[in-house]
XYZ file of C-alpha atoms in Angstrom:
641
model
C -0.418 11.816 3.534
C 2.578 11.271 5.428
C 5.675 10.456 3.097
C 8.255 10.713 5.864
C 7.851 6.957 7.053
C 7.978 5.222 4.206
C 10.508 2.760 3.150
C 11.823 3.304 6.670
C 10.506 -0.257 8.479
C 8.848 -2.818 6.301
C 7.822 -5.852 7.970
C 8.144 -8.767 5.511
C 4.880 -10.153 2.996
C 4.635 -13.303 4.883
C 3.559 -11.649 8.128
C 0.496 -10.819 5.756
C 0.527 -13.993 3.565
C 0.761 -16.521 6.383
C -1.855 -15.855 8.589
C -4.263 -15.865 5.513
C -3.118 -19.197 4.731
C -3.811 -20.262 7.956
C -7.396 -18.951 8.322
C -7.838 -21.292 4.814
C -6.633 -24.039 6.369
C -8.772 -24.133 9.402
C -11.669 -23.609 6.857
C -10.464 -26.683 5.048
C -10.058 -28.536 7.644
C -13.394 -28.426 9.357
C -14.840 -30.120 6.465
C -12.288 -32.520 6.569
C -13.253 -33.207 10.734
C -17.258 -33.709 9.490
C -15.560 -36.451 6.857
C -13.498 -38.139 9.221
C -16.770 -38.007 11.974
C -18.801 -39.723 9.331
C -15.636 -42.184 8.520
C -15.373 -43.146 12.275
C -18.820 -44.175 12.698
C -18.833 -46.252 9.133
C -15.645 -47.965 11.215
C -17.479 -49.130 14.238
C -19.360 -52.012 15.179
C -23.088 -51.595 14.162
C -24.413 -53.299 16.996
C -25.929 -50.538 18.412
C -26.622 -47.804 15.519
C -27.970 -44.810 18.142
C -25.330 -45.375 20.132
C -22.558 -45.611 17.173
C -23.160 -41.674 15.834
C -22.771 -40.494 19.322
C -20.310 -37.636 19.145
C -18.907 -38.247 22.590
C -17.741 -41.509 23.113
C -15.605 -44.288 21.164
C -16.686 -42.448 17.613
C -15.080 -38.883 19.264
C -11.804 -41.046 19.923
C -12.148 -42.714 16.802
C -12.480 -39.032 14.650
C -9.720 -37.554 16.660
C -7.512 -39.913 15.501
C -8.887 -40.486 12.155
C -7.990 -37.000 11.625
C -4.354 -37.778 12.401
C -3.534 -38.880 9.243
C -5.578 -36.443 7.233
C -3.397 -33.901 9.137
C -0.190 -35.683 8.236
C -1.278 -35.284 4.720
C -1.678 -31.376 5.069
C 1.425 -30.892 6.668
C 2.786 -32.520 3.389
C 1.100 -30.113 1.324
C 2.120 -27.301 2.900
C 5.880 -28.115 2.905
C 6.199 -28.753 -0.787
C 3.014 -26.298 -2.511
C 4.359 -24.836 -5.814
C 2.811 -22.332 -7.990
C 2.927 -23.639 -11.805
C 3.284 -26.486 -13.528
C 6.235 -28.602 -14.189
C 7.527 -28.069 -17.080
C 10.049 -30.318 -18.928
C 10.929 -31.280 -22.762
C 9.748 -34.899 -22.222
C 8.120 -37.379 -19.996
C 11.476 -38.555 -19.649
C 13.113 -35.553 -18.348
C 10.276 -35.297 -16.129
C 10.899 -38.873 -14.484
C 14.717 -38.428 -14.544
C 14.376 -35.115 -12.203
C 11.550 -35.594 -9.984
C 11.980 -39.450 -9.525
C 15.020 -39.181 -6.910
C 14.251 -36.270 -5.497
C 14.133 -35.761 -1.640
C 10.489 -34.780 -1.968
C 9.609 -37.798 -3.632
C 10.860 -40.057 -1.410
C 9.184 -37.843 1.926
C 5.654 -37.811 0.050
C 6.086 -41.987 -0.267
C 6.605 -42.128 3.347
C 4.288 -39.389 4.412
C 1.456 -41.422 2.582
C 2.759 -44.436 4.186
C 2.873 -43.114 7.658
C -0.941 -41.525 7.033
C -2.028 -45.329 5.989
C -0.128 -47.178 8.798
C -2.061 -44.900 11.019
C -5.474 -45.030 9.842
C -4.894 -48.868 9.371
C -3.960 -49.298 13.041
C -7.149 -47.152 14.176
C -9.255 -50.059 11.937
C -7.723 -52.906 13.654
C -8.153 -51.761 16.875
C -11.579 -50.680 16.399
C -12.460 -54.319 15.518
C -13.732 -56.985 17.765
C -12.591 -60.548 17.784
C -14.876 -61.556 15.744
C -12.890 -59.897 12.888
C -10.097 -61.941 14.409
C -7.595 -59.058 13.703
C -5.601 -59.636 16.809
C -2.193 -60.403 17.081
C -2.369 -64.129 17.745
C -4.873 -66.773 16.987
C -6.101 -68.517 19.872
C -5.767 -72.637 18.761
C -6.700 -75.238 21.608
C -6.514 -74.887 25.088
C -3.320 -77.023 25.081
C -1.513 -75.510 22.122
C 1.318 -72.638 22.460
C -0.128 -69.138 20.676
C -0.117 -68.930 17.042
C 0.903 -65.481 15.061
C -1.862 -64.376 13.266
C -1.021 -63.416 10.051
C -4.923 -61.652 8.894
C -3.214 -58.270 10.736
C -0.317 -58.511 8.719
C -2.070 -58.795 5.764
C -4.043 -56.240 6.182
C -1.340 -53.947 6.871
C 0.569 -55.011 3.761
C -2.388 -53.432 1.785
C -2.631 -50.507 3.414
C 0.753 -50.042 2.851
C 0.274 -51.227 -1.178
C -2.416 -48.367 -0.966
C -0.216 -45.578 0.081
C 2.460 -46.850 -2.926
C -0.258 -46.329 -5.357
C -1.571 -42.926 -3.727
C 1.770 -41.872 -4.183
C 2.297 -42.334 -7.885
C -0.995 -40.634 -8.429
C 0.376 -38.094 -6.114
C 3.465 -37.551 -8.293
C 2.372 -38.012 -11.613
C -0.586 -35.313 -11.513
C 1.543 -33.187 -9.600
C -0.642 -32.583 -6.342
C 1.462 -29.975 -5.174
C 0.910 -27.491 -8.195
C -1.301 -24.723 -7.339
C -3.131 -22.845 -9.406
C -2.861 -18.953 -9.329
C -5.271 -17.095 -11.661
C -3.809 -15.539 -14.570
C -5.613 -11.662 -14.902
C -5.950 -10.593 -18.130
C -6.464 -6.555 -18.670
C -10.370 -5.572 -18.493
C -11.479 -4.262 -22.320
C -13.258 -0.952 -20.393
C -11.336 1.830 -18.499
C -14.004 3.442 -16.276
C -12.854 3.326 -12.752
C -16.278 3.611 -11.746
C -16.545 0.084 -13.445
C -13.831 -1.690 -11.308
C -14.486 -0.164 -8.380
C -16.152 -3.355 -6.752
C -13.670 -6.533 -6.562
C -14.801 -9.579 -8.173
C -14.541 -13.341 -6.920
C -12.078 -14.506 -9.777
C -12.493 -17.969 -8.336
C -15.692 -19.633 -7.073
C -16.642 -20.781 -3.565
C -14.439 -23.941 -2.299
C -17.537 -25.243 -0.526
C -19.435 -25.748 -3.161
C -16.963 -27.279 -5.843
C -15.955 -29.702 -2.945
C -19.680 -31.207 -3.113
C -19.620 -30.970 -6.656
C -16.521 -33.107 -6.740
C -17.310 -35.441 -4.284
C -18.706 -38.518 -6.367
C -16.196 -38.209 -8.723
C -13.976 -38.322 -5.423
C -15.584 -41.707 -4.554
C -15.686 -43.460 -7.773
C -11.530 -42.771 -7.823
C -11.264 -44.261 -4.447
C -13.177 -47.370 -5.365
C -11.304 -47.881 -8.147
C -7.728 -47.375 -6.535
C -8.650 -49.302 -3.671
C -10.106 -52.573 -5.738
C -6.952 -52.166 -8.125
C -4.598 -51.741 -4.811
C -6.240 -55.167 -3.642
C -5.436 -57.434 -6.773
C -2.341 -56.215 -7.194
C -1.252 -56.642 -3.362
C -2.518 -59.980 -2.854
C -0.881 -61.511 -6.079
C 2.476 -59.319 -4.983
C 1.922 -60.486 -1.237
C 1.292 -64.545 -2.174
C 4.028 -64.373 -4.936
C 6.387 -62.691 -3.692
C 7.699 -61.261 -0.054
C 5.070 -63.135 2.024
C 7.211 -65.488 3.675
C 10.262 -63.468 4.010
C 8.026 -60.854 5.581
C 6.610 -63.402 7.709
C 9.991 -64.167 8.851
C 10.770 -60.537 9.831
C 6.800 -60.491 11.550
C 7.630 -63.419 13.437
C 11.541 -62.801 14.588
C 10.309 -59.270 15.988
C 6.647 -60.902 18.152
C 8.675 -63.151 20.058
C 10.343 -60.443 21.913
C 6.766 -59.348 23.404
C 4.559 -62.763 23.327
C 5.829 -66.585 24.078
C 5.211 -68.290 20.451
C 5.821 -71.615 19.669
C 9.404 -72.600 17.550
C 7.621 -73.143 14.437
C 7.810 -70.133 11.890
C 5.582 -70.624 9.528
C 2.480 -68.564 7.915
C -1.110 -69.169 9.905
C -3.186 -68.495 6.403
C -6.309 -65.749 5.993
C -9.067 -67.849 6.757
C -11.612 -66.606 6.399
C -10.673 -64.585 3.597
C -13.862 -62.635 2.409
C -14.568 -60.759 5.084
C -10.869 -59.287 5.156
C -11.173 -58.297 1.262
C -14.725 -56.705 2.093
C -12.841 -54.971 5.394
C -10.265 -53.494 2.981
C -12.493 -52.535 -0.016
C -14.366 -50.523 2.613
C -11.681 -49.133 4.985
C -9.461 -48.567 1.560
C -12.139 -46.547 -0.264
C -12.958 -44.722 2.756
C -8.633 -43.940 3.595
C -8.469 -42.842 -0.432
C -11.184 -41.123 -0.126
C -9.844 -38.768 2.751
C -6.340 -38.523 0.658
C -8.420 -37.116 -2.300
C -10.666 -34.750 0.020
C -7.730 -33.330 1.582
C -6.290 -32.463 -1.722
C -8.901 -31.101 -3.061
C -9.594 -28.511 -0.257
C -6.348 -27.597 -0.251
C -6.086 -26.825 -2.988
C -9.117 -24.628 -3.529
C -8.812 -22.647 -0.246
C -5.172 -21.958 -0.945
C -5.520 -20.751 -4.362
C -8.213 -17.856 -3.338
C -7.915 -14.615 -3.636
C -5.434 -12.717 -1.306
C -8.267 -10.475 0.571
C -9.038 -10.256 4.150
C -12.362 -8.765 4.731
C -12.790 -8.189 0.492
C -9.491 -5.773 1.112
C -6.147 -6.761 0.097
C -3.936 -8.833 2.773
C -1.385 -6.047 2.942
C -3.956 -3.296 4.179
C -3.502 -4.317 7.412
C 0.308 -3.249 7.167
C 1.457 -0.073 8.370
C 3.558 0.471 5.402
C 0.476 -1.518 2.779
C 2.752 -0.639 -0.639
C 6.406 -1.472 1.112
C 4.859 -4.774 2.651
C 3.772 -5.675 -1.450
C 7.196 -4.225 -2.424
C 8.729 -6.908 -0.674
C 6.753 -9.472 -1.846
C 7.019 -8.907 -5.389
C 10.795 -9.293 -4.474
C 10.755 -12.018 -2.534
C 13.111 -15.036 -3.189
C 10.229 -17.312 -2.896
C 8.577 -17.894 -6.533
C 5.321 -19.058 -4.418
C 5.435 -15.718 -2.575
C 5.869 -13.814 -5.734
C 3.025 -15.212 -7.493
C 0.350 -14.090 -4.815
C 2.343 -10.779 -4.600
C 1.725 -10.067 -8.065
C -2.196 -11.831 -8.172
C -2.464 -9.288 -5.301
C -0.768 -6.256 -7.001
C -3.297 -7.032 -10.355
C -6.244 -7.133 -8.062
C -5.510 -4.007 -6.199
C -4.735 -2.220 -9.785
C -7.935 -3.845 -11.227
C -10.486 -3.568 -8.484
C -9.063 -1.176 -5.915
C -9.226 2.643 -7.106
C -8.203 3.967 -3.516
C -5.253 1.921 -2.622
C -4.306 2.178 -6.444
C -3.906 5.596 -5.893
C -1.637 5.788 -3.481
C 0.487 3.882 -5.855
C 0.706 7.253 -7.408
C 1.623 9.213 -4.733
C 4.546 7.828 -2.625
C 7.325 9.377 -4.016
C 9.654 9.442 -1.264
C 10.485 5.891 -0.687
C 13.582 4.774 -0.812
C 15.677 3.675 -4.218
C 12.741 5.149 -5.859
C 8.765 5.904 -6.187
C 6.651 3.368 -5.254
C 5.102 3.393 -8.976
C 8.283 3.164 -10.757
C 9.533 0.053 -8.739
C 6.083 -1.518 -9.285
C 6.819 -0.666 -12.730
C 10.280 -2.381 -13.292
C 9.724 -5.203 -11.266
C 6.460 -5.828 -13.725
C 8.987 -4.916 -16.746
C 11.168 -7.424 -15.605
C 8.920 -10.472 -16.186
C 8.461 -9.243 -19.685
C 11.954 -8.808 -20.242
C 12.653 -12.109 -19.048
C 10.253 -13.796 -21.582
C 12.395 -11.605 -24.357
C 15.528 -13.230 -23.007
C 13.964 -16.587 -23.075
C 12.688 -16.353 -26.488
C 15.700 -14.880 -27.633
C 17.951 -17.370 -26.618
C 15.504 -20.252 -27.844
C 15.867 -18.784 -31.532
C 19.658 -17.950 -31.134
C 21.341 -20.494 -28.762
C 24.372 -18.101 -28.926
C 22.443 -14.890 -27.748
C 23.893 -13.267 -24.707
C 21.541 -10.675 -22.432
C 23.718 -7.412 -22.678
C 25.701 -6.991 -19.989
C 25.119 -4.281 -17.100
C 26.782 -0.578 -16.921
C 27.466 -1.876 -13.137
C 29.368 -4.554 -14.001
C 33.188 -5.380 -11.751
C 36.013 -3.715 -13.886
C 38.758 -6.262 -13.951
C 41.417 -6.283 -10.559
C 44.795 -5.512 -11.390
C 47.406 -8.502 -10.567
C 48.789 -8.281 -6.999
C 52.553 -8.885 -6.410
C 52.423 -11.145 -3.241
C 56.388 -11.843 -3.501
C 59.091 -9.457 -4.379
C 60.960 -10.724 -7.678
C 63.959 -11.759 -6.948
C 65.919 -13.854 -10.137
C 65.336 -12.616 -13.737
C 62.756 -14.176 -15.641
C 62.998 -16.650 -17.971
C 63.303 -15.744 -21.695
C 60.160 -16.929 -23.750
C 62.139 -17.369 -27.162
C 64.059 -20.088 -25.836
C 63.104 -23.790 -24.845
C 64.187 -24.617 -21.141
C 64.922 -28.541 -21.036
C 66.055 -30.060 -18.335
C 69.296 -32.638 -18.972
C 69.049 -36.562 -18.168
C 71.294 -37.321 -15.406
C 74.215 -39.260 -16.536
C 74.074 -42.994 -15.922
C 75.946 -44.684 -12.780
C 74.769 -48.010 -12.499
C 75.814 -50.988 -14.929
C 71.645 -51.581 -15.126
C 71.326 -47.967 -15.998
C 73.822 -47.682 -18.821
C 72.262 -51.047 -20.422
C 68.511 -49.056 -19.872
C 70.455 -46.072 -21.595
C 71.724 -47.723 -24.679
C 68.087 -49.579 -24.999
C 66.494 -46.444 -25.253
C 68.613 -45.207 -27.596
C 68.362 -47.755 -29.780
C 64.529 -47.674 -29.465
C 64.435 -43.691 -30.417
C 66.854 -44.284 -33.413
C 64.271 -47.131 -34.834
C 61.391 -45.124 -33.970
C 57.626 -44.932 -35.509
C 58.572 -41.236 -35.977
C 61.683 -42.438 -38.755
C 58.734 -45.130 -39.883
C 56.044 -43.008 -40.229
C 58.329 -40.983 -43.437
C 58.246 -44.081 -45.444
C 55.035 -44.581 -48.181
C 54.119 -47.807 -46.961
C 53.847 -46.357 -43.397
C 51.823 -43.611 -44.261
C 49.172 -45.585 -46.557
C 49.001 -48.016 -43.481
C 48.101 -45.331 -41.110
C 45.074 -43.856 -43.858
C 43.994 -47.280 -44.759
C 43.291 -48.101 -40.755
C 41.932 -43.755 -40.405
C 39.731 -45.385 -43.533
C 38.499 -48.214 -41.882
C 38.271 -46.700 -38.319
C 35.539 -43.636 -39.647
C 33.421 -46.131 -42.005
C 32.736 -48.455 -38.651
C 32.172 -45.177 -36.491
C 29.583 -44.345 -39.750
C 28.189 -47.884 -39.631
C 27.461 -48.134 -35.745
C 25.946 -43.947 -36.022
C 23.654 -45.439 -38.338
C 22.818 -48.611 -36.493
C 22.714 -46.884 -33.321
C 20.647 -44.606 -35.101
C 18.206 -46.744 -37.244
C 17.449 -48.927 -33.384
C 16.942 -45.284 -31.761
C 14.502 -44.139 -34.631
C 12.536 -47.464 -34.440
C 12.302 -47.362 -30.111
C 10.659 -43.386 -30.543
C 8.330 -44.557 -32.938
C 7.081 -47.643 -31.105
C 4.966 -47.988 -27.451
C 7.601 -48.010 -25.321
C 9.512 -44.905 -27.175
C 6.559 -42.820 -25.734
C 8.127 -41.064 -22.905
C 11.261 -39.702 -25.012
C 9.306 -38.381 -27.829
C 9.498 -34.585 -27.872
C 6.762 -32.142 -27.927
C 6.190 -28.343 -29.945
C 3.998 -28.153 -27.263
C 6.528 -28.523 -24.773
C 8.978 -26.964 -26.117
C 6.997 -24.043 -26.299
C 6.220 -24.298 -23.208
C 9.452 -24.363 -21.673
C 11.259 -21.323 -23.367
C 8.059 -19.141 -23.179
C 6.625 -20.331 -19.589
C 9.765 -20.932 -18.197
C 11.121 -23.260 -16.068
C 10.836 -25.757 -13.746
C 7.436 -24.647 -13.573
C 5.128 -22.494 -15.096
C 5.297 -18.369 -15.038
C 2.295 -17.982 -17.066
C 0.555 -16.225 -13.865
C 3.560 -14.003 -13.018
C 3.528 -12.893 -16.345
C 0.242 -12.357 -17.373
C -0.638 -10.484 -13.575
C 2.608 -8.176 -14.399
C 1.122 -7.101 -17.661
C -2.406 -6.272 -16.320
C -1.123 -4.454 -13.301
C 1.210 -2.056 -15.186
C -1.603 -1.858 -17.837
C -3.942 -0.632 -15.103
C -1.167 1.548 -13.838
C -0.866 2.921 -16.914
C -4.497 3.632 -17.877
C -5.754 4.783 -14.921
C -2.717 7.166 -14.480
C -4.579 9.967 -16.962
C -6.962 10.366 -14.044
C -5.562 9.126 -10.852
C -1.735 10.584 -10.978
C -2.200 13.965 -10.006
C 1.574 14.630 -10.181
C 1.830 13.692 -13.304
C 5.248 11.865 -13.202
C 3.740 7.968 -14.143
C 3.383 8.921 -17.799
C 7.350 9.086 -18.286
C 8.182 5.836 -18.016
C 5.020 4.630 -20.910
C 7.496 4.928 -23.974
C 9.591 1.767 -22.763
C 5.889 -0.145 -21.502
C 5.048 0.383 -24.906
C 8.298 -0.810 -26.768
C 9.130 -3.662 -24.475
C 5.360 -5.192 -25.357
C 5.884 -4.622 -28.750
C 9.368 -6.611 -28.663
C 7.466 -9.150 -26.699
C 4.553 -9.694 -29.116
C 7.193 -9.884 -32.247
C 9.489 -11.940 -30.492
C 6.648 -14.697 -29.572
C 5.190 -14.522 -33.177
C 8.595 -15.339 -34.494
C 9.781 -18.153 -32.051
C 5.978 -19.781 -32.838
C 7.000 -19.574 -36.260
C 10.569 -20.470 -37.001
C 10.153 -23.389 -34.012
C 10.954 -26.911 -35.732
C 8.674 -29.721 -34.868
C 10.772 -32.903 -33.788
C 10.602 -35.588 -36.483
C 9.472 -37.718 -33.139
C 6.258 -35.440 -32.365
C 3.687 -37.442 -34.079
C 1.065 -35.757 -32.324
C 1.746 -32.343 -33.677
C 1.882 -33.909 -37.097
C -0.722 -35.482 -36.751
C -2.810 -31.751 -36.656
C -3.862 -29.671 -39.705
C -1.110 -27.567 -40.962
C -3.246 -24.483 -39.912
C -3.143 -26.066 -35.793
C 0.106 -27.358 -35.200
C 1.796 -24.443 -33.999
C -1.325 -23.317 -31.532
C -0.262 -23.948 -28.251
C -2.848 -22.611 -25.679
C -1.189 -21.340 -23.056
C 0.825 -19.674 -25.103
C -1.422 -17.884 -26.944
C -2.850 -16.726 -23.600
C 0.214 -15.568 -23.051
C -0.025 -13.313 -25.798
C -2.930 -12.536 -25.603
C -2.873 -10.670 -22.277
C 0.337 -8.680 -23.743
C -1.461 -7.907 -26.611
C -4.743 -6.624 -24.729
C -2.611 -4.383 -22.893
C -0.010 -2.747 -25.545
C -4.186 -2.024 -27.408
C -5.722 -0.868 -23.949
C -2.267 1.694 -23.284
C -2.482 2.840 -27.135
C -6.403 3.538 -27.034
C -5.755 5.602 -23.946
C -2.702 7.685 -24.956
C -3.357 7.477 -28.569
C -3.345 11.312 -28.863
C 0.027 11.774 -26.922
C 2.261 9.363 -28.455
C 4.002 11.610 -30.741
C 5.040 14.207 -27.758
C 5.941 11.264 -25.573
C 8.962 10.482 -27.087
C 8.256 7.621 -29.730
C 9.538 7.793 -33.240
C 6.768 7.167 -35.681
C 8.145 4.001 -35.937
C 7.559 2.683 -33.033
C 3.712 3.543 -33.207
C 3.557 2.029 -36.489
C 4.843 -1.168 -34.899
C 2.924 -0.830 -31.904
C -0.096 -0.507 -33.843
C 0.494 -3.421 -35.864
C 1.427 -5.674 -32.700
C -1.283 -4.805 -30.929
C -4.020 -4.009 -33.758
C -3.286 -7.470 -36.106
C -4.278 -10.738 -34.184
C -2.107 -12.545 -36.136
C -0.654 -15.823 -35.075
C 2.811 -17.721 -36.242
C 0.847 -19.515 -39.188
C -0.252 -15.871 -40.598
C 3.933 -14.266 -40.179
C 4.920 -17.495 -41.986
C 2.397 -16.346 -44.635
C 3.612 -12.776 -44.642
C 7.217 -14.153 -44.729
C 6.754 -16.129 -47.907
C 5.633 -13.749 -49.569
């Protein structure tokens, strides 16, 4: 094996990461081309049904650019995809920083641009019959009338996209979901040596989704309906009108009058838009969905990891687990799990590159997956002790010493002595008379007042009143504040344990819960398959501090879960059992996975602890971490007594 090279010229993790995305995307997209075939011919006229599923012809036209604003959609996607939730300490934190956002207001408009599109490929795929055209041909004698069925119809298109939008937003569309890898309970290689599908085939949980699919579109479309048309007839219609008819006149001779032409007939248009909605929502929810599923599969090309293909295969993941990008660090490390977990060959050169630069290739796999686990320490640390500080670095700046910029000329002041400057004498007539004023003012001053008794019980019978009204509107303030959180509308600025939890465990803005738990199971596979795979022997140094910093990690979650308070406004949580309300699930996943791995590394260098540099101590506690499945309802238990 060559050594020499490495470390040397690393191309970056998105040469590898990219073009994987893309070859999901085309796969997600053909699908999407056979719904937007099968949309176009539901749009045209049924005069002639052989003729109307035609591939070549009107329906072609009609798909191409039906697929316009399924595309526009995609393009969305791929600008904002996150891995994670959000996570926030209420629903009102959550509004307050994703509301104004930039990316709020471009997925609003995206949306809107993707319905103004499809909505003009509908109107001019109708006949006039469906009198959708721009003007409504009166009498042979009369001027051309603006037909307002068009507008309309565009208005609830446009309604639609609004409400796509806040369904967009609110379940978070852009989250993706990366698998969390837990360690396997068996060490044989032999075992692990073929890679398994951790998530299932897109195709079929797109067909499995599908009616669901519809039935959401249906509703969203029939709900976008009633709420446009009372909106459109209450409110805006004739000021949009206005706009509608200032801006025709520049193309088409109308006549002087302004005023609305009506919907007649009006049944036909709702049917048009319960149809041509359902279908539009339907695409938005398709589109999605596939993306979703083909972007959170497993990074493999050819059932090999992405980063074979590389030259330099274990500097290319180096620099993804590094990257800048969370996104791009969460498929580095799903990657780095599944090569550890499924991979024996390519996890054994992990072993043996030990001339790269900074340091082996194991041992900066190692720290990098330390570092996530450190982090969580940090995090639960600081959300038991507000006023704990991470120790500093040994590399941190000694302090500069002062630089003279300007020779000192004069000596310097003395410090014992008060420098104040004297009042220039007055000149003026007006400025002697200002003079004696403020003499007289001094000499009568609240200073010569403020020694007399009756001054100073004025002064604490007004400090008196001043703190009891302060104490009287805290309380009133107070009482209001207590009675909002506990009604309807106090919903959204309620907190959560769950939450909480959530937040300093997880981290933040969104979810770490499969950086964390794919950093564990990699250096737990490093670890245990080290006794047979590192022939130099060097991996097995660096197990003391894997085995301590799980430990801490374990102890430090079981006493966060336990000494947490529940907020008095977290009626939920109260609501629970005793014996439940401090179970969050994700967390306990969390822990979970460490604990699986600090038990999987002790069962496999069980017999060499003592000679690897651990007190007995440590194995004790080690032991008991990873031996007692005990939660933060069982260390209050052991606390009290």
């Amino acid at each position: 094996m060559a050594l020499a090279p490495l470390g040397v010229h690393v191309r970056p993790y998105r040469d590898y990461l990219t073009p994987a995305l893309h070859r999901r995307f085309s796969k997600a997209s053909r699908y999407t081309l056979l719904l937007c075939y099968v949309t176009a011919c539901i749009m045209g006229e049924w005069d002639n049904p052989l003729w109307l599923w035609f591939p070549i012809g009107p329906t072609g036209i009609r798909t191409l650019l039906i697929f316009l604003p399924a595309l526009v959609v995609y393009v969305l996607r791929v600008a904002q995809w996150h891995v994670g939730e959000r996570q926030t300490l209420t629903r009102a934190e959550t509004f307050q920083k994703y509301f104004l956002r930039k990316s709020t207001f471009l997925t609003l408009v995206f949306y809107a641009f993707s319905a103004w599109l499809y909505g003009e490929v509908y109107i001019w795929s109708r006949t006039s019959a469906s009198k959708l055209g721009l003007t409504d041909i009166g009498r042979a004698h009369e001027r051309l009338k603006l037909n307002e069925r068009p507008l309309f119809l565009r208005f609830l298109f446009l309604v639609l996209a609004v409400a796509q939008t806040g369904f967009h937003l609110w379940d978070d569309y852009d989250s993706i979901d990366v698998p969390a890898m837990k360690p396997k309970k068996g060490s044989d290689d032999t075992a692990s040596a073929v890679p398994v599908r951790s998530t299932p085939n897109p195709r079929h949980l797109l067909a499995k989704k599908f009616p669901s699919m519809v039935a959401t579109s249906g509703t969203l479309s029939a709900a976008s309906l009633v709420v446009g048309a009372l909106f459109y007839f209450v409110g805006p219609r004739h000021l949009i009108w206005n706009y509608y008819y200032s801006f025709s006149r520049y193309f088409i001779s109308l006549s002087k009058t302004s005023k609305p032409t009506g919907l007649a007939p009006f049944m036909p248009l709702v049917f048009g838009f319960l149809a041509e909605g359902t279908l539009l929502v339907l695409l938005w929810q398709f589109v999605n969905r596939a993306f979703d599923l083909y972007i959170a599969q497993e990074p493999l090309k050819n059932d090999k990891p992405i980063t074979g293909d590389s030259t330099d295969p274990n500097g290319t993941l180096l620099n993804g687990l590094k990257s800048k990008k969370e996104a791009v660090r969460a498929i580095a490390f799903w990657e780095l799990a599944l090569i550890t977990d499924s991979f024996p060959d390519r996890r054994k050169t992990l072993y043996g590159e030990l001339e790269r630069k900074k340091a082996p290739t194991f041992q900066q796999v190692t720290d990098i997956c330390l570092a996530e686990i450190k982090l969580l320490i940090e995090r639960v640390s600081i959300g038991l002790d507000p006023s704990y500080n991470p120790k500093p670095s040994s590399s941190s700046q000694q302090p500069t010493a002062p630089v003279n910029l300007v020779p000192q000329i004069a000596q310097p002041l003395k410090n014992d002595k008060q420098v104040v400057a004297m009042a220039p004498t007055p000149t003026s007539r007006w400025e002697q008379v200002e003079a004696t004023a403020a003499g007289l003012a001094k000499s009568h001053s609240a200073p010569a007042n403020s020694r007399q008794a009756y001054g100073r019980e004025a002064l604490n019978k007004g400090m008196k009143k001043a703190q009891q009204g302060a104490q009287q509107a805290e309380s009133v303030v107070s009482t209001y504040w207590n009675k909002l959180l506990s009604s309807w509308f106090g919903y959204p600025f309620r907190h959560s344990l769950q939450r909480t939890a959530s937040v300093v465990i997880l981290g933040a803005p969104y979810s770490r819960i499969s950086l964390m738990c794919n950093a564990v199971t990699a250096s737990t596979n490093l670890a245990t398959f080290s006794l047979k795979q590192d022939e130099l022997g060097r991996f097995h140094e660096g197990v003391p501090q894997m085995i301590r910093i799980f430990t801490t990690a374990i102890q430090k979650l079981d006493e966060y879960m336990a000494e947490v308070e529940i907020h008095w406004s977290d009626y939920d949580t109260r609501r629970k059992p005793a014996a439940d309300r401090r179970k969050v699930p994700q967390v306990e996943e969390v822990r979970e996975c460490i604990r699986d791995g600090l038990e999987k590394i002790l069962g496999s260098f069980n017999e060499y602890l003592g000679g690897m540099g651990l007190s007995k101590l440590d194995i004790l506690e080690a032991k008991k971490a990873a031996g007692a499945s005990r939660g933060p309802e069982m260390l209050q238990a052991s606390a009290a007594r």
